[in-house]
């Protein structure tokens, strides 16, 4: 199981690297646009700021050819680490097939149906990426989506993994894993929230108080 950061912020990437359990990061064009007008150069800086594990880059463009051109430039930055995220549309799947023929690592993203998982397996994607909270908000059911992807991939004995995304709470992260996701990506505050429990914090305060000498501050 891998836990990834879902952010294009360099500060978030540096903070995530310090957490000790974050094994890579995902970005998308919306997250990138919040940080920079030069997404490829910024992506290179993110790969340095969070130096372990995969870094996911999502090209823009309407045609498979346009997506492939930007994807190749991203992949060339660190071929063993970069995973190109492509929307699970007809053009995105075609781009994934073209890029896989060049040994570029790919994932299909914004996934809501088991048919899209079938295609991710068919073209040899590392990941299929369902948007769990968005599915909840659209009444599609995030949990149901993840379960349906898991069933198809299991039936195919596929090596494609489910990377759950659009996760807004620590509880949603765990729930998604319990329903078939292999890996998760979430914003920094959600990842940090995995270590929070009021009773744990109360116990830690109690231990610290006990460890202080009588009358000490
Ligand atoms: C995943 O890689 C996406 O960046 C992300 O999780 C999209 O979902 P959101 O916009 O609901 O956060």
Short mmCIF file of C-alpha atoms and ligand atoms in Angstrom, two decimals:
data_model
loop_
_atom_site.label_atom_id
_atom_site.label_comp_id
_atom_site.label_asym_id
_atom_site.label_seq_id
_atom_site.Cartn_x
_atom_site.Cartn_y
_atom_site.Cartn_z
CA UNK A 1 0.00 0.00 0.00
CA UNK A 2 1.31 3.46 -0.91
CA UNK A 3 0.18 6.76 0.64
CA UNK A 4 0.67 9.69 -1.74
CA UNK A 5 0.29 13.45 -1.37
CA UNK A 6 -2.33 15.06 -3.63
CA UNK A 7 -0.98 18.59 -4.09
CA UNK A 8 1.15 20.76 -6.38
CA UNK A 9 2.39 22.97 -3.54
CA UNK A 10 6.15 22.90 -2.95
CA UNK A 11 5.58 23.66 0.74
CA UNK A 12 3.18 20.71 0.99
CA UNK A 13 5.68 18.46 -0.80
CA UNK A 14 8.47 19.42 1.61
CA UNK A 15 6.17 18.94 4.62
CA UNK A 16 4.98 15.57 3.27
CA UNK A 17 8.58 14.43 2.83
CA UNK A 18 9.12 15.14 6.55
CA UNK A 19 6.09 13.06 7.65
CA UNK A 20 8.04 9.88 6.96
CA UNK A 21 5.20 7.82 5.46
CA UNK A 22 4.41 9.62 2.20
CA UNK A 23 5.61 7.62 -0.80
CA UNK A 24 5.08 10.01 -3.72
CA UNK A 25 2.63 12.60 -5.02
CA UNK A 26 -0.14 13.28 -7.50
CA UNK A 27 -0.98 16.53 -9.27
CA UNK A 28 -3.65 17.61 -11.71
CA UNK A 29 -3.99 20.68 -13.97
CA UNK A 30 -6.24 22.48 -11.44
CA UNK A 31 -3.76 21.99 -8.59
CA UNK A 32 -0.90 23.05 -10.88
CA UNK A 33 -2.70 26.21 -12.04
CA UNK A 34 -3.03 27.32 -8.39
CA UNK A 35 0.77 27.25 -8.06
CA UNK A 36 2.32 28.08 -11.41
CA UNK A 37 1.99 29.08 -15.05
CA UNK A 38 4.91 26.75 -15.91
CA UNK A 39 3.65 23.27 -14.96
CA UNK A 40 6.56 21.24 -16.34
CA UNK A 41 9.24 23.30 -14.58
CA UNK A 42 7.15 23.26 -11.41
CA UNK A 43 6.73 19.49 -11.67
CA UNK A 44 10.53 19.12 -11.84
CA UNK A 45 10.78 21.13 -8.60
CA UNK A 46 8.12 18.92 -6.96
CA UNK A 47 10.11 15.80 -7.87
CA UNK A 48 13.04 17.30 -5.97
CA UNK A 49 10.97 18.48 -3.01
CA UNK A 50 9.49 15.02 -2.48
CA UNK A 51 12.36 12.84 -3.66
CA UNK A 52 10.90 9.39 -2.90
CA UNK A 53 8.45 7.37 -4.98
CA UNK A 54 6.26 8.14 -7.96
CA UNK A 55 5.33 11.64 -9.09
CA UNK A 56 2.14 11.89 -11.16
CA UNK A 57 1.72 14.48 -13.89
CA UNK A 58 -1.47 15.11 -15.86
CA UNK A 59 -1.07 16.71 -19.30
CA UNK A 60 -3.73 18.97 -20.77
CA UNK A 61 -4.93 18.96 -24.39
CA UNK A 62 -7.98 17.63 -26.18
CA UNK A 63 -6.32 15.13 -28.50
CA UNK A 64 -4.27 12.06 -27.65
CA UNK A 65 -1.37 13.50 -29.64
CA UNK A 66 -1.38 16.78 -27.68
CA UNK A 67 -1.51 14.90 -24.37
CA UNK A 68 1.33 12.60 -25.49
CA UNK A 69 3.62 15.50 -26.38
CA UNK A 70 3.34 17.10 -22.93
CA UNK A 71 3.43 13.68 -21.22
CA UNK A 72 6.71 12.76 -22.92
CA UNK A 73 8.33 15.95 -21.64
CA UNK A 74 7.13 15.18 -18.08
CA UNK A 75 8.25 11.55 -18.23
CA UNK A 76 11.70 12.55 -19.49
CA UNK A 77 12.30 14.42 -16.21
CA UNK A 78 12.55 11.15 -14.26
CA UNK A 79 11.49 8.12 -16.36
CA UNK A 80 11.57 5.66 -13.44
CA UNK A 81 9.47 7.89 -11.16
CA UNK A 82 6.98 9.71 -13.37
CA UNK A 83 3.50 8.30 -13.89
CA UNK A 84 1.42 10.14 -16.48
CA UNK A 85 -2.23 10.54 -15.45
CA UNK A 86 -4.66 10.58 -18.34
CA UNK A 87 -8.40 11.15 -18.11
CA UNK A 88 -10.30 7.92 -18.78
CA UNK A 89 -11.85 9.32 -21.96
CA UNK A 90 -11.43 7.80 -25.43
CA UNK A 91 -8.61 10.28 -26.17
CA UNK A 92 -6.98 9.62 -22.78
CA UNK A 93 -7.06 5.84 -23.28
CA UNK A 94 -5.56 6.22 -26.77
CA UNK A 95 -2.83 8.46 -25.32
CA UNK A 96 -2.13 5.84 -22.64
CA UNK A 97 -1.81 3.14 -25.30
CA UNK A 98 0.60 5.26 -27.34
CA UNK A 99 2.69 6.15 -24.29
CA UNK A 100 2.77 2.56 -23.01
CA UNK A 101 4.26 1.53 -26.37
CA UNK A 102 7.13 3.89 -25.48
CA UNK A 103 7.36 2.38 -21.96
CA UNK A 104 6.01 5.52 -20.27
CA UNK A 105 4.23 4.62 -17.02
CA UNK A 106 0.55 5.64 -17.16
CA UNK A 107 -2.61 5.81 -15.07
CA UNK A 108 -6.23 6.47 -16.02
CA UNK A 109 -7.81 9.13 -13.81
CA UNK A 110 -11.25 10.57 -12.99
CA UNK A 111 -12.59 7.02 -13.12
CA UNK A 112 -16.18 6.17 -12.19
CA UNK A 113 -16.97 2.89 -13.97
CA UNK A 114 -15.65 -0.69 -14.08
CA UNK A 115 -15.42 -0.45 -17.89
CA UNK A 116 -12.74 2.19 -17.42
CA UNK A 117 -10.82 -0.21 -15.14
CA UNK A 118 -11.03 -2.82 -17.88
CA UNK A 119 -9.38 -0.36 -20.28
CA UNK A 120 -6.69 0.58 -17.76
CA UNK A 121 -5.78 -3.10 -17.53
CA UNK A 122 -5.94 -3.55 -21.30
CA UNK A 123 -3.41 -0.80 -22.01
CA UNK A 124 -1.15 -1.72 -19.07
CA UNK A 125 -1.70 1.18 -16.66
CA UNK A 126 -0.03 1.19 -13.27
CA UNK A 127 -3.13 2.68 -11.67
CA UNK A 128 -6.79 3.32 -12.18
CA UNK A 129 -7.78 6.42 -10.16
CA UNK A 130 -11.37 6.74 -8.88
CA UNK A 131 -12.56 10.10 -7.49
CA UNK A 132 -14.18 8.96 -4.28
CA UNK A 133 -15.53 12.17 -2.74
CA UNK A 134 -16.66 13.54 -6.09
CA UNK A 135 -18.59 10.28 -6.61
CA UNK A 136 -20.20 10.77 -3.19
CA UNK A 137 -21.16 14.36 -4.04
CA UNK A 138 -22.74 13.23 -7.33
CA UNK A 139 -24.64 10.46 -5.53
CA UNK A 140 -22.77 7.80 -7.52
CA UNK A 141 -21.35 6.33 -4.30
CA UNK A 142 -17.56 6.42 -3.90
CA UNK A 143 -17.44 3.15 -2.03
CA UNK A 144 -19.55 1.43 -4.69
CA UNK A 145 -17.26 2.72 -7.45
CA UNK A 146 -14.13 1.40 -5.70
CA UNK A 147 -15.76 -1.99 -5.08
CA UNK A 148 -16.76 -2.32 -8.74
CA UNK A 149 -13.24 -1.50 -9.95
CA UNK A 150 -11.75 -3.98 -7.47
CA UNK A 151 -14.10 -6.73 -8.65
CA UNK A 152 -13.14 -6.27 -12.31
CA UNK A 153 -9.40 -6.07 -11.66
CA UNK A 154 -9.53 -9.11 -9.41
CA UNK A 155 -11.44 -11.10 -12.03
CA UNK A 156 -8.79 -10.18 -14.62
CA UNK A 157 -5.97 -10.98 -12.17
CA UNK A 158 -4.73 -7.57 -13.25
CA UNK A 159 -1.53 -5.93 -12.09
CA UNK A 160 -3.27 -2.52 -12.40
CA UNK A 161 -3.82 -1.09 -8.92
CA UNK A 162 -6.55 1.18 -7.57
CA UNK A 163 -5.24 4.54 -6.40
CA UNK A 164 -8.16 6.19 -4.59
CA UNK A 165 -8.26 10.00 -4.98
CA UNK A 166 -10.54 12.89 -4.11
CA UNK A 167 -10.36 11.91 -0.44
CA UNK A 168 -11.39 14.61 2.03
CA UNK A 169 -11.11 12.97 5.46
CA UNK A 170 -8.90 10.43 7.21
CA UNK A 171 -11.99 8.24 7.71
CA UNK A 172 -12.64 8.27 3.95
CA UNK A 173 -9.02 7.17 3.34
CA UNK A 174 -9.40 4.13 5.58
CA UNK A 175 -12.91 3.28 4.37
CA UNK A 176 -11.71 3.35 0.76
CA UNK A 177 -8.86 0.96 1.52
CA UNK A 178 -11.29 -1.37 3.30
CA UNK A 179 -13.44 -1.44 0.17
CA UNK A 180 -10.74 -2.49 -2.26
CA UNK A 181 -8.35 0.41 -2.99
CA UNK A 182 -4.66 -0.58 -2.99
CA UNK A 183 -3.20 2.91 -2.62
CA UNK A 184 -4.45 6.37 -1.67
CA UNK A 185 -3.65 9.99 -2.48
CA UNK A 186 -4.89 12.87 -0.32
CA UNK A 187 -4.13 16.49 0.61
CA UNK A 188 -1.59 17.21 3.33
CA UNK A 189 -4.14 18.01 6.07
CA UNK A 190 -5.94 14.70 5.44
CA UNK A 191 -2.66 12.75 5.60
CA UNK A 192 -1.63 14.53 8.79
CA UNK A 193 -5.11 13.77 10.18
CA UNK A 194 -4.38 10.03 10.03
CA UNK A 195 -2.24 10.47 13.15
CA UNK A 196 -4.85 12.46 15.09
CA UNK A 197 -7.09 11.07 17.78
CA UNK A 198 -8.17 13.10 20.82
CA UNK A 199 -7.56 10.18 23.18
CA UNK A 200 -4.05 9.61 21.80
CA UNK A 201 -3.29 13.31 22.24
CA UNK A 202 -4.66 13.21 25.81
CA UNK A 203 -2.46 10.18 26.56
CA UNK A 204 0.59 11.92 25.08
CA UNK A 205 -0.09 15.00 27.25
CA UNK A 206 -0.44 12.74 30.29
CA UNK A 207 2.88 10.97 29.55
CA UNK A 208 4.62 14.31 29.05
CA UNK A 209 3.25 15.62 32.38
CA UNK A 210 4.39 12.45 34.19
CA UNK A 211 7.85 12.73 32.65
CA UNK A 212 8.29 16.29 33.97
CA UNK A 213 9.86 16.54 37.40
CA UNK A 214 7.51 17.61 40.25
CA UNK A 215 6.99 21.38 40.11
CA UNK A 216 8.84 21.61 36.77
CA UNK A 217 7.38 23.53 33.79
C1 LIG B 1 -6.16 13.01 -7.95
O1 LIG B 1 -5.07 12.71 -8.40
C2 LIG B 1 -6.79 14.35 -8.07
O2 LIG B 1 -5.78 15.32 -8.01
C3 LIG B 1 -7.80 14.75 -7.02
O3 LIG B 1 -7.88 13.88 -5.94
C4 LIG B 1 -9.09 15.20 -7.64
O4 LIG B 1 -10.19 15.29 -6.80
P1 LIG B 1 -10.68 16.59 -6.00
O5 LIG B 1 -10.58 17.77 -6.93
O6 LIG B 1 -12.06 16.26 -5.58
O7 LIG B 1 -9.73 16.73 -4.83
#
